[in-house]
PDB file of C-alpha atoms in Angstrom:
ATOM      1  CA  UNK C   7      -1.109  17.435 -11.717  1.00 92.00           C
ATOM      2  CA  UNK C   8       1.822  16.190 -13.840  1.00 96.00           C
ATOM      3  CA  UNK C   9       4.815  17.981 -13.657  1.00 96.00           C
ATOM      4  CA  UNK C  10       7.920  17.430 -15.858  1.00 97.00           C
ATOM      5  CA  UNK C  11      11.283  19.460 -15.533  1.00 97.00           C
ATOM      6  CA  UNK C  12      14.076  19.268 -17.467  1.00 97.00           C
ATOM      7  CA  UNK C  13      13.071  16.103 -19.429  1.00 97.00           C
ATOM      8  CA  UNK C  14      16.179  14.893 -21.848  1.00 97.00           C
ATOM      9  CA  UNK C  15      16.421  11.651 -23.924  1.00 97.00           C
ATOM     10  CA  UNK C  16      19.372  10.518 -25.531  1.00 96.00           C
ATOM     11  CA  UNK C  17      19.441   7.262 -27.275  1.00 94.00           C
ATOM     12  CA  UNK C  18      22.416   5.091 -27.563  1.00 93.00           C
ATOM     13  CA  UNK C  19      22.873   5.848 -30.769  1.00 93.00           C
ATOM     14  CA  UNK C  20      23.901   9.702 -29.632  1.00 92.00           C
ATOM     15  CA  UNK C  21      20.547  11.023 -30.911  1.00 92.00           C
ATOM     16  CA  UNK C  22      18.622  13.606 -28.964  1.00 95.00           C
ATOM     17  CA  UNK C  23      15.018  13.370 -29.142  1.00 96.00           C
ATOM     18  CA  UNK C  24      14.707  15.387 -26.072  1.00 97.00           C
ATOM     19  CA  UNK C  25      16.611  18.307 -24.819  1.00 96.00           C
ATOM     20  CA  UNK C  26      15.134  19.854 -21.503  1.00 96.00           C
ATOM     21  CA  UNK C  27      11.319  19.688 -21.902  1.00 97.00           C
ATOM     22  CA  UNK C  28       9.477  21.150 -18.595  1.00 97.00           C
ATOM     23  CA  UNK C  29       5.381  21.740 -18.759  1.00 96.00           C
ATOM     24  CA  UNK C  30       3.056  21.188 -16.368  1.00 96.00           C
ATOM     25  CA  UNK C  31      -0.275  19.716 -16.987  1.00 96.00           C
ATOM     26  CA  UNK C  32      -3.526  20.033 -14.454  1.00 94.00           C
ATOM     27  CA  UNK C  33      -6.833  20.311 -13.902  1.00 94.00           C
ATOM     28  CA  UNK C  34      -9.401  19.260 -16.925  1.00 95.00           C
ATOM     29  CA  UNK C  35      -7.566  21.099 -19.790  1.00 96.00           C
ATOM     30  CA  UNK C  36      -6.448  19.467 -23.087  1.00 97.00           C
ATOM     31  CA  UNK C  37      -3.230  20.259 -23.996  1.00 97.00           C
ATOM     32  CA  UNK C  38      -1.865  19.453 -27.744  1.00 97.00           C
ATOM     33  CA  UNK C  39       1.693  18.767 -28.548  1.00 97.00           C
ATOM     34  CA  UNK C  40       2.461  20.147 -32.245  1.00 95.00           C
ATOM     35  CA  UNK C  41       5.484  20.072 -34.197  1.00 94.00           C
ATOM     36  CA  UNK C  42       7.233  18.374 -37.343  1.00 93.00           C
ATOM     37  CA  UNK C  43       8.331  14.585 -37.766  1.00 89.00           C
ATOM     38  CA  UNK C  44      11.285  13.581 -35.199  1.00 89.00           C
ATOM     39  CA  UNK C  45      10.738  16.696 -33.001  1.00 93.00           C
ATOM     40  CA  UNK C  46      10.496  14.487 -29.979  1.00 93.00           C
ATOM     41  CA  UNK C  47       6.623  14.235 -29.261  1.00 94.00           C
ATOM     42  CA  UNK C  48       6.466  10.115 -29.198  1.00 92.00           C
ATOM     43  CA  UNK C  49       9.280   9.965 -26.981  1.00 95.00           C
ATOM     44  CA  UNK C  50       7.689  12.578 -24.561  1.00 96.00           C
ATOM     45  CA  UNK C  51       4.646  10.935 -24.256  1.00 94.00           C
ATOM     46  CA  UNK C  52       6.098   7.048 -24.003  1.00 93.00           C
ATOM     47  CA  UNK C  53       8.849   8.948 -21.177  1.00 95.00           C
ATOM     48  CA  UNK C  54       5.844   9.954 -19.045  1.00 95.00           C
ATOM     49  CA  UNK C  55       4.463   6.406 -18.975  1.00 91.00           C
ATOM     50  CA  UNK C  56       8.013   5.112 -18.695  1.00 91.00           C
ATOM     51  CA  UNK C  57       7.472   3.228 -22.130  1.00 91.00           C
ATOM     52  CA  UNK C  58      11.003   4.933 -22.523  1.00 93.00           C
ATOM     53  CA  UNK C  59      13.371   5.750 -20.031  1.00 93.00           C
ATOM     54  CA  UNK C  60      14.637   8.913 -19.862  1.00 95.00           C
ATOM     55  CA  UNK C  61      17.978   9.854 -19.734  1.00 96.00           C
ATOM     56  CA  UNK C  62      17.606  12.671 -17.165  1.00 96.00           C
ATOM     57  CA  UNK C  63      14.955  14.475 -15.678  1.00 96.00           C
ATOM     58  CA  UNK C  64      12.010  14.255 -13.432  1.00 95.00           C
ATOM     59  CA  UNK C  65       8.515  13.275 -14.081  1.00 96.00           C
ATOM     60  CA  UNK C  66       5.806  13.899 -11.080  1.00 96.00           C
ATOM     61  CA  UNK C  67       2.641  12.646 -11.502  1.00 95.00           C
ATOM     62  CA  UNK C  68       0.503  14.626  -8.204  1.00 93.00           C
ATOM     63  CA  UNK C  69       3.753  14.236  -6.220  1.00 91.00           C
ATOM     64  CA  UNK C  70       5.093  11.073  -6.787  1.00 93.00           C
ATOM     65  CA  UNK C  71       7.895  10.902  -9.308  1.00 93.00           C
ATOM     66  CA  UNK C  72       7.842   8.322 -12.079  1.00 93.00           C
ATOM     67  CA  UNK C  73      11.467   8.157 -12.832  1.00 90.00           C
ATOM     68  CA  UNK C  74      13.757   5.494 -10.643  1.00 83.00           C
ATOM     69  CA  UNK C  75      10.427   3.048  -9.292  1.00 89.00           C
ATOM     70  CA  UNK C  76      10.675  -0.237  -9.162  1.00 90.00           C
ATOM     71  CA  UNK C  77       9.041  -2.662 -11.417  1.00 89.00           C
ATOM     72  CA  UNK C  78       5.916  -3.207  -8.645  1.00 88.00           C
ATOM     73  CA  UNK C  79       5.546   0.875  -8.110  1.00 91.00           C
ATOM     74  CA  UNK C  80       5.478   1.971 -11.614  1.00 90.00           C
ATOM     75  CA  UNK C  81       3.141  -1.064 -12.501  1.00 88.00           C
ATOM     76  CA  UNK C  82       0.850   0.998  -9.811  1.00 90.00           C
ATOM     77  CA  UNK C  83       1.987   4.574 -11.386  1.00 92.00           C
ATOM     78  CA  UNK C  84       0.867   3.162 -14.794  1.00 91.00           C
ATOM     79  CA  UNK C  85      -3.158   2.446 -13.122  1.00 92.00           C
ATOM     80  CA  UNK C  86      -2.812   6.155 -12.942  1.00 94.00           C
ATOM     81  CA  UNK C  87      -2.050   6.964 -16.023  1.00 95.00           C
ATOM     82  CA  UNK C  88      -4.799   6.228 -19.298  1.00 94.00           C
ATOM     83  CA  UNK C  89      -2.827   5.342 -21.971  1.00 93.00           C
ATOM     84  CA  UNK C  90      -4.892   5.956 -25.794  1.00 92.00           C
ATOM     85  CA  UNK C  91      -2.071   4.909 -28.764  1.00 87.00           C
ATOM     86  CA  UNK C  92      -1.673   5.239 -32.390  1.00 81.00           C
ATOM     87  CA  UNK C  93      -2.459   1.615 -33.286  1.00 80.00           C
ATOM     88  CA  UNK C  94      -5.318   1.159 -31.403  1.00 81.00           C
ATOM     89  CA  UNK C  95      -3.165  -1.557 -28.785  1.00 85.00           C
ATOM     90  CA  UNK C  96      -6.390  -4.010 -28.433  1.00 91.00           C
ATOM     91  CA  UNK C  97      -6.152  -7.932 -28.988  1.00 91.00           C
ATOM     92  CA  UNK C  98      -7.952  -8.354 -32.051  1.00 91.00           C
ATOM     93  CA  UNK C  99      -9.152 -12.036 -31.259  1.00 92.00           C
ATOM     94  CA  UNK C 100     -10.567 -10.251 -28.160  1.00 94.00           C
ATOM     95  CA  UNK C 101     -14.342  -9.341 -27.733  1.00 96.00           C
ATOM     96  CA  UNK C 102     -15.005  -5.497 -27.438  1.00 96.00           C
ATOM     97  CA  UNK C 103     -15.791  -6.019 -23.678  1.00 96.00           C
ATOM     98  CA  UNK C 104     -12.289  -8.105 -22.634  1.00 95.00           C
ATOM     99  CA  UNK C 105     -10.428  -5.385 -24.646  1.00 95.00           C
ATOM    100  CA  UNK C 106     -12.297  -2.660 -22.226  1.00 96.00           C
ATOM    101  CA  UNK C 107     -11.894  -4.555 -18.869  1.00 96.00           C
ATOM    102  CA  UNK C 108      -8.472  -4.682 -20.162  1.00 94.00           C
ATOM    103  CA  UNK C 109      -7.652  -1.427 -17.943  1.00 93.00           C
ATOM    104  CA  UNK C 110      -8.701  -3.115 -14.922  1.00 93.00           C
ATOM    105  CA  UNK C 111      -6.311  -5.873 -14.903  1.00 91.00           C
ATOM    106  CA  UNK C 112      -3.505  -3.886 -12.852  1.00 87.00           C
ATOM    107  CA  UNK C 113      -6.072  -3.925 -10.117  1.00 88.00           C
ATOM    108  CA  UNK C 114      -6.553  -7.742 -10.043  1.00 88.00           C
ATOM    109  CA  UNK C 115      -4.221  -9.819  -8.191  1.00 86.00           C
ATOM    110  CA  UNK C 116      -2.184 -11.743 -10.388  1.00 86.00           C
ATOM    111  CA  UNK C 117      -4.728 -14.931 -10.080  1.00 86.00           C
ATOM    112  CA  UNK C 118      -7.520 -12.844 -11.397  1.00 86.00           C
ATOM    113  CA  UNK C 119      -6.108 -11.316 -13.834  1.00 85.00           C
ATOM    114  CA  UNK C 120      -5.073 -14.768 -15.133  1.00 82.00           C
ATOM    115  CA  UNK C 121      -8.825 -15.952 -15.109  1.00 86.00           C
ATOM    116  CA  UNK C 122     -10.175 -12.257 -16.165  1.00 86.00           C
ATOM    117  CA  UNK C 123     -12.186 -13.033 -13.074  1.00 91.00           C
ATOM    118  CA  UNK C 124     -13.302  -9.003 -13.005  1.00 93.00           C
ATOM    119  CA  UNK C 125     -16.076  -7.896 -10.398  1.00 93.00           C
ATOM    120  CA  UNK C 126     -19.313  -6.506 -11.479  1.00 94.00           C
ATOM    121  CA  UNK C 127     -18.985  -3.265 -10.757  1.00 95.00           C
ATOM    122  CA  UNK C 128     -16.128  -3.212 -13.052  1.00 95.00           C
ATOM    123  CA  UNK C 129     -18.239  -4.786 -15.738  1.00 95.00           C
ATOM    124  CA  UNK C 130     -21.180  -2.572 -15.170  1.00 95.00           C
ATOM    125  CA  UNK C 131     -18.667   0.478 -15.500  1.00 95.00           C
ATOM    126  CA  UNK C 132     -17.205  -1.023 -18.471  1.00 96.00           C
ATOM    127  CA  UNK C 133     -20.272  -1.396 -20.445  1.00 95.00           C
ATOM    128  CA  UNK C 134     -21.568   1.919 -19.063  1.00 95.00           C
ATOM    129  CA  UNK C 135     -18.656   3.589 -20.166  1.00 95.00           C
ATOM    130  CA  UNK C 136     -19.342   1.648 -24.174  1.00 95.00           C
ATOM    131  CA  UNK C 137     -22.419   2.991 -24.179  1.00 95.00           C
ATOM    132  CA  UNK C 138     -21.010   6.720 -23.300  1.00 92.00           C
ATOM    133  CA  UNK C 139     -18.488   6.261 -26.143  1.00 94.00           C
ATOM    134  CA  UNK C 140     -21.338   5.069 -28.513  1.00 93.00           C
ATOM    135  CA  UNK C 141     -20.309   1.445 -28.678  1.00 94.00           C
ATOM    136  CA  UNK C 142     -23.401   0.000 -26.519  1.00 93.00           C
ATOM    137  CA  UNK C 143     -24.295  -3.156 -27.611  1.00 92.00           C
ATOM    138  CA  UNK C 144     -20.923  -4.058 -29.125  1.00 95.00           C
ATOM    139  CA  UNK C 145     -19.602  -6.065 -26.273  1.00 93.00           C
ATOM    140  CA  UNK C 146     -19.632  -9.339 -27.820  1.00 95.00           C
ATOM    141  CA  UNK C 147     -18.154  -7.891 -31.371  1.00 95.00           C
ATOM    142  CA  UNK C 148     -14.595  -9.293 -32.089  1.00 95.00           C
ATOM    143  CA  UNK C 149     -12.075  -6.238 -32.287  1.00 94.00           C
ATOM    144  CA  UNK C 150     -10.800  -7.112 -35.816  1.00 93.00           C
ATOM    145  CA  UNK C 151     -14.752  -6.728 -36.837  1.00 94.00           C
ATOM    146  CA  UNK C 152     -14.589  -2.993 -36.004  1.00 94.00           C
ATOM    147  CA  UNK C 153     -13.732  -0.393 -38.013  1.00 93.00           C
ATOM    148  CA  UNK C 154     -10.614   2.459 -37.691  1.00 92.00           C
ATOM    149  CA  UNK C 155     -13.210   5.007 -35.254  1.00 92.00           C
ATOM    150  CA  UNK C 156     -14.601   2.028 -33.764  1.00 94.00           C
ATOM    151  CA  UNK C 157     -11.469   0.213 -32.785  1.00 93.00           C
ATOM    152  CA  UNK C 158     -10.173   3.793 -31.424  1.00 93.00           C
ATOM    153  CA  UNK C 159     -13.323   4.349 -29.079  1.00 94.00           C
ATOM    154  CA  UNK C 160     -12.743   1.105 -27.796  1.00 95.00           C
ATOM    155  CA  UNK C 161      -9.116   2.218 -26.509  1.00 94.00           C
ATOM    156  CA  UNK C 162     -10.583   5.012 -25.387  1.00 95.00           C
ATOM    157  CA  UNK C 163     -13.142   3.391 -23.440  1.00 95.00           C
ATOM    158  CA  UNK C 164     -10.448   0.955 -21.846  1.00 95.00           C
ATOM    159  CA  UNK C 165      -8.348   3.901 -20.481  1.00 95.00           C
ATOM    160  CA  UNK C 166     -11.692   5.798 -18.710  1.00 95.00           C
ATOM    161  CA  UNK C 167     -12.741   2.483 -17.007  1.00 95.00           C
ATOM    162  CA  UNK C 168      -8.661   2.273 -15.584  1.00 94.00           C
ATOM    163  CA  UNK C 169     -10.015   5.960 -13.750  1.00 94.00           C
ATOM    164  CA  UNK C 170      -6.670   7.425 -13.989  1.00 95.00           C
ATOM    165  CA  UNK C 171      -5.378  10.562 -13.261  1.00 95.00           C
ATOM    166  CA  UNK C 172      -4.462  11.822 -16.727  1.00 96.00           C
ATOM    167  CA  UNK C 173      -4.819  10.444 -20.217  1.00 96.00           C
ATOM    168  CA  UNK C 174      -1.985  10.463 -22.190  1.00 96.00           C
ATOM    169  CA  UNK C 175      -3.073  10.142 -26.077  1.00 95.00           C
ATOM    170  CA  UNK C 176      -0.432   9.468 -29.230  1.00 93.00           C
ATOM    171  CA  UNK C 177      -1.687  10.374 -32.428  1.00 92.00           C
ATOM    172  CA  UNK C 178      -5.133   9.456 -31.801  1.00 92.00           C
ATOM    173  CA  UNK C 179      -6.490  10.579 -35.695  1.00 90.00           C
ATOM    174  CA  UNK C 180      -3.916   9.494 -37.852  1.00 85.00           C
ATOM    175  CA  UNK C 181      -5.421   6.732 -39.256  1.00 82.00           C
ATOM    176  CA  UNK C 182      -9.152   8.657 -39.362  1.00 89.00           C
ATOM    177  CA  UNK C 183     -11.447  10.197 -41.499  1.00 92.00           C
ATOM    178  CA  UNK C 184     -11.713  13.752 -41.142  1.00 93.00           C
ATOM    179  CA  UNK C 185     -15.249  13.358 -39.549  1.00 93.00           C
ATOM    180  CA  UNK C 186     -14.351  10.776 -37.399  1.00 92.00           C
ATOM    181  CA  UNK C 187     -11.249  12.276 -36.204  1.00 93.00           C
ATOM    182  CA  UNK C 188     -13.124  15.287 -35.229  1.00 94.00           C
ATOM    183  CA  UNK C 189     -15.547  12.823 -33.321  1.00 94.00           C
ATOM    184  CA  UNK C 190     -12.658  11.182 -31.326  1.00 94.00           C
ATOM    185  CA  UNK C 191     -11.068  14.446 -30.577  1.00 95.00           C
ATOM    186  CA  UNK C 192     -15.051  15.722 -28.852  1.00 95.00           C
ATOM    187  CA  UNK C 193     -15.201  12.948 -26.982  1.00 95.00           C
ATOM    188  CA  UNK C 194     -11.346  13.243 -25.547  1.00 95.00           C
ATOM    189  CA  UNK C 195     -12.583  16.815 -24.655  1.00 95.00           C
ATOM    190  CA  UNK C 196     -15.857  15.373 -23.084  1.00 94.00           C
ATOM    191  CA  UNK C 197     -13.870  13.135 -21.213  1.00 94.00           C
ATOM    192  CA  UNK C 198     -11.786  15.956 -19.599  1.00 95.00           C
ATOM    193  CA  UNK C 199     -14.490  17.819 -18.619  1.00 95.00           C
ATOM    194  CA  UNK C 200     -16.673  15.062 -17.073  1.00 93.00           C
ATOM    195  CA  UNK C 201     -13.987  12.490 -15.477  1.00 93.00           C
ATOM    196  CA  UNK C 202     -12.185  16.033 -14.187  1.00 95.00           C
ATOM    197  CA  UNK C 203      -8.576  14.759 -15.179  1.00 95.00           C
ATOM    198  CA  UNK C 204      -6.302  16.468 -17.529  1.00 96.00           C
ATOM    199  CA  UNK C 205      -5.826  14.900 -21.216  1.00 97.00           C
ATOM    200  CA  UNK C 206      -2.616  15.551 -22.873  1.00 97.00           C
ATOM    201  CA  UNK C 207      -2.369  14.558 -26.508  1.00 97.00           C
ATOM    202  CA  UNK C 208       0.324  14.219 -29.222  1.00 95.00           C
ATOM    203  CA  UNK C 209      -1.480  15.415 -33.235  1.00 94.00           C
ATOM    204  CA  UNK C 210      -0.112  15.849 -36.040  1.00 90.00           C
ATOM    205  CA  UNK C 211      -3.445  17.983 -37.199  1.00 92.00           C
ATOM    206  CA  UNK C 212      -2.733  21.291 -36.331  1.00 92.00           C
ATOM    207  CA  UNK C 213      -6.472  22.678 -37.245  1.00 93.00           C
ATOM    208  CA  UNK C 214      -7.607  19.963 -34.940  1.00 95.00           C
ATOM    209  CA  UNK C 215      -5.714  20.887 -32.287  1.00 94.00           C
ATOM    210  CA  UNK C 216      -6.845  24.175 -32.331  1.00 94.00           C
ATOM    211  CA  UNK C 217     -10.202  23.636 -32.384  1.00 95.00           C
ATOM    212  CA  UNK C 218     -10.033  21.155 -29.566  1.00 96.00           C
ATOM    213  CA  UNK C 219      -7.115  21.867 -26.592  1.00 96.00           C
ATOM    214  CA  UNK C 220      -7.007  24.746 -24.362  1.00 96.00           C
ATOM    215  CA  UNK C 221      -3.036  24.849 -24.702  1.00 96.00           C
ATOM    216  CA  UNK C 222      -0.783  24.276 -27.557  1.00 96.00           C
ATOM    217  CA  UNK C 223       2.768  23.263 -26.758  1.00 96.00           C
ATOM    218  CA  UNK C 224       5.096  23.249 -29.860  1.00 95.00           C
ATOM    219  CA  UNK C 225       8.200  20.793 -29.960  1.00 96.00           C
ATOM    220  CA  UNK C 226      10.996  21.472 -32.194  1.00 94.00           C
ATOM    221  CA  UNK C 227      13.952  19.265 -32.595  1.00 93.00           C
ATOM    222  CA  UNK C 228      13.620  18.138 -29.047  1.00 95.00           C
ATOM    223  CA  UNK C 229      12.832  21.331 -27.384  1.00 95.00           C
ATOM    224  CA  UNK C 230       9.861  23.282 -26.125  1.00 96.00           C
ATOM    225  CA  UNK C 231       9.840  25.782 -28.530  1.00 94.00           C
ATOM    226  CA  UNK C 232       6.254  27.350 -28.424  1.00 94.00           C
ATOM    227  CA  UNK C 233       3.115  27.364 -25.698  1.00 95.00           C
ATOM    228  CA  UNK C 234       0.292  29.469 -25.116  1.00 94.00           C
ATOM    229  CA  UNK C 235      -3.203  29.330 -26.121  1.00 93.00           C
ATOM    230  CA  UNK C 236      -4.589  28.545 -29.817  1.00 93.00           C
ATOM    231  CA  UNK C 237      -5.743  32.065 -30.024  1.00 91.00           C
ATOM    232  CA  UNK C 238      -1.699  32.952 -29.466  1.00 91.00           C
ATOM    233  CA  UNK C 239      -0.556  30.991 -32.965  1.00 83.00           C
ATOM    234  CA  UNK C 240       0.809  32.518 -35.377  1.00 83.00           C
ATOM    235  CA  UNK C 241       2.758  32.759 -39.047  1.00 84.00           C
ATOM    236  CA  UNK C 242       5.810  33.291 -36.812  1.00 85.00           C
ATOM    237  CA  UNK C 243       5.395  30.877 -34.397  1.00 85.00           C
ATOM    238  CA  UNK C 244       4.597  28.121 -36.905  1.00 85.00           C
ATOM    239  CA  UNK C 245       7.861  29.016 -38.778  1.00 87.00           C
ATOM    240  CA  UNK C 246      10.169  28.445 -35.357  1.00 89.00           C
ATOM    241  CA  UNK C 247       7.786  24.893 -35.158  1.00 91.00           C
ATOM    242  CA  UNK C 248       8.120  23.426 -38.236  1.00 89.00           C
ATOM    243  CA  UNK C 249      11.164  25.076 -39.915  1.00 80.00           C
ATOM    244  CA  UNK C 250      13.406  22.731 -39.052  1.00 52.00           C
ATOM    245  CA  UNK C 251      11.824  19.116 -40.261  1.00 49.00           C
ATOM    246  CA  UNK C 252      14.325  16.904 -42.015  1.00 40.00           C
ATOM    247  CA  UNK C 253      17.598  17.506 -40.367  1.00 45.00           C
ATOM    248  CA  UNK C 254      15.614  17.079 -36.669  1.00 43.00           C
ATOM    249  CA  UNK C 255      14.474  13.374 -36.903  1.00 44.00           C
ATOM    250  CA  UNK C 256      16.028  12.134 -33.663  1.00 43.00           C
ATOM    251  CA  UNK C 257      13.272  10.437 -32.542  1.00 46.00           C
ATOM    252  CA  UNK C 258      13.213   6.568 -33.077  1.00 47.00           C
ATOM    253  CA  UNK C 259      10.049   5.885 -31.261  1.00 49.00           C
ATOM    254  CA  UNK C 260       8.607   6.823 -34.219  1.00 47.00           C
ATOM    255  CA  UNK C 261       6.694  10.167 -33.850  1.00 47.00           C
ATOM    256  CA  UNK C 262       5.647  10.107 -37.359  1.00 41.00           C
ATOM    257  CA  UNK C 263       2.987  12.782 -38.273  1.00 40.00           C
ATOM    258  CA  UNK C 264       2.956  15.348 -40.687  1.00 36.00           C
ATOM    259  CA  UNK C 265       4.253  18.965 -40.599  1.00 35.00           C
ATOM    260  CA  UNK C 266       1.207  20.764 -41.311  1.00 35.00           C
ATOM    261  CA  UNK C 267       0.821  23.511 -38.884  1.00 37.00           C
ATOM    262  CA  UNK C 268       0.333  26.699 -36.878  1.00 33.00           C
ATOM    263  CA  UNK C 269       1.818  28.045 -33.779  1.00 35.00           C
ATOM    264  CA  UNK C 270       1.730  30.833 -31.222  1.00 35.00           C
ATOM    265  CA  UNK C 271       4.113  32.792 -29.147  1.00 39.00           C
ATOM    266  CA  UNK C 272       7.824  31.408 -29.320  1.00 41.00           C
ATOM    267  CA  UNK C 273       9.902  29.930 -26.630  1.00 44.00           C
ATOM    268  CA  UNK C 274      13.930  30.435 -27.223  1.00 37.00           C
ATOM    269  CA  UNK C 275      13.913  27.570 -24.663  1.00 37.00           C
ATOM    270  CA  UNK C 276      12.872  25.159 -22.472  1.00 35.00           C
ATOM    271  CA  UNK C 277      11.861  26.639 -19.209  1.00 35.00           C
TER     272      UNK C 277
END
């Protein structure tokens, strides 16, 4: 289960891109974090893995909490944690099958890792797990030969074969098709249901996330402003969400989707 209380993230700039966030995240759901441009969701997600520091806060991933470890622990924390980003993250010169065995390198030693020396049953999972995300017989295929959907199964594929204990996903159909996104976002869902971990996942498309996640949570210049069900959204709720867009842009990670929304029942604050 991942845990986070009181989250806050203050840059050095004085900007606030998170103001006491708690939420906890377990089982197989799918959770979707909605809300305008700069309202913090980037900086959540990249806090978890500890892409960002936070400022204060704690962060418990099944006990153990992520904030404070040294280098060598959170390089172990991070095998827990299946990271799926924005861009894709693969090495384009890369075959589809180095990019995948890519999440087993923080299980190598350091030697190993060095000479991609991987064992077989990590190769055998790796190409089973291509052929579940319907790239099977692309292993040899350069990266930069792939297309958008392509390239994103592939990132999906290399968190599954890290077998982590949640999958944390940014923006994961931004740069999609409609039909393609709504491909990615059934096989997240899939993946939830058949690895048994939790999948927690930072859109922009509001009608996607409500088709797909079995919780909405709603950020809002920094704070948890909304969470409930998708049944729960409504004309109010999306009004508290995405009211406030262009004055709330404290989030220099980037966290740039669009505001189009809907929302639920309304949180005055963060719990």
């Amino acid at each position: 289960m991942l845990s986070v209380e009181n989250l806050e993230k203050t840059y050095s700039s004085g900007d606030e891109a998170l103001k006491g966030v708690s939420m906890e995240v377990s089982g197989n759901e799918v959770v979707a974090i909605i809300g305008p441009s700069g309202a913090g969701k980037s900086t959540f997600i990249r806090c978890i893995n500890q892409l960002t520091e936070p400022t204060s806060g704690s962060i418990e991933l099944d006990g153990v909490d992520l904030t404070g470890l040294s280098d060598g622990e959170l390089r172990d924390q991070r095998r827990n944690m299946g990271m799926i980003f924005q861009e894709y993250g693969l090495v384009e010169r890369l075959s589809v099958m180095e990019n995948v065995l890519a999440g087993r390198l923080g299980y190598l030693s350091a030697w190993n890792a060095f000479r991609r020396d991987f064992p077989e049953e990590d190769v055998r999972h790796a190409r089973a797990t291509l052929d579940r995300v319907g790239l099977g017989g692309h292993d040899d295929n350069r990266a930069d030969e792939l297309s958008g959907g392509q390239r994103q199964r592939v990132g999906i594929a290399r968190a599954v074969v890290q077998r982590p204990k949640i999958l944390l996903v940014d923006e994961p159909t931004s740069s999609l098709d409609p039909e393609t996104s709504r491909a990615v976002m059934q096989l997240l869902t899939e993946i939830a249901a058949d690895e048994d971990i939790p999948v927690l996942i930072n859109i922009h498309e509001v009608e996607l996330a409500l088709e797909y996640a079995d919780r909405v949570v709603g950020l809002a210049d920094g704070r948890l402003v909304f969470e409930g069900s998708p049944s729960d959204l409504d004309e109010n709720a999306r009004d508290t969400i995405y009211r406030a867009t262009a004055e709330s842009s404290s989030d220099p990670d980037g966290d740039a989707e669009g505001s189009n929304g809907t929302d639920p029942r309304m949180i005055t604050e963060s719990r």
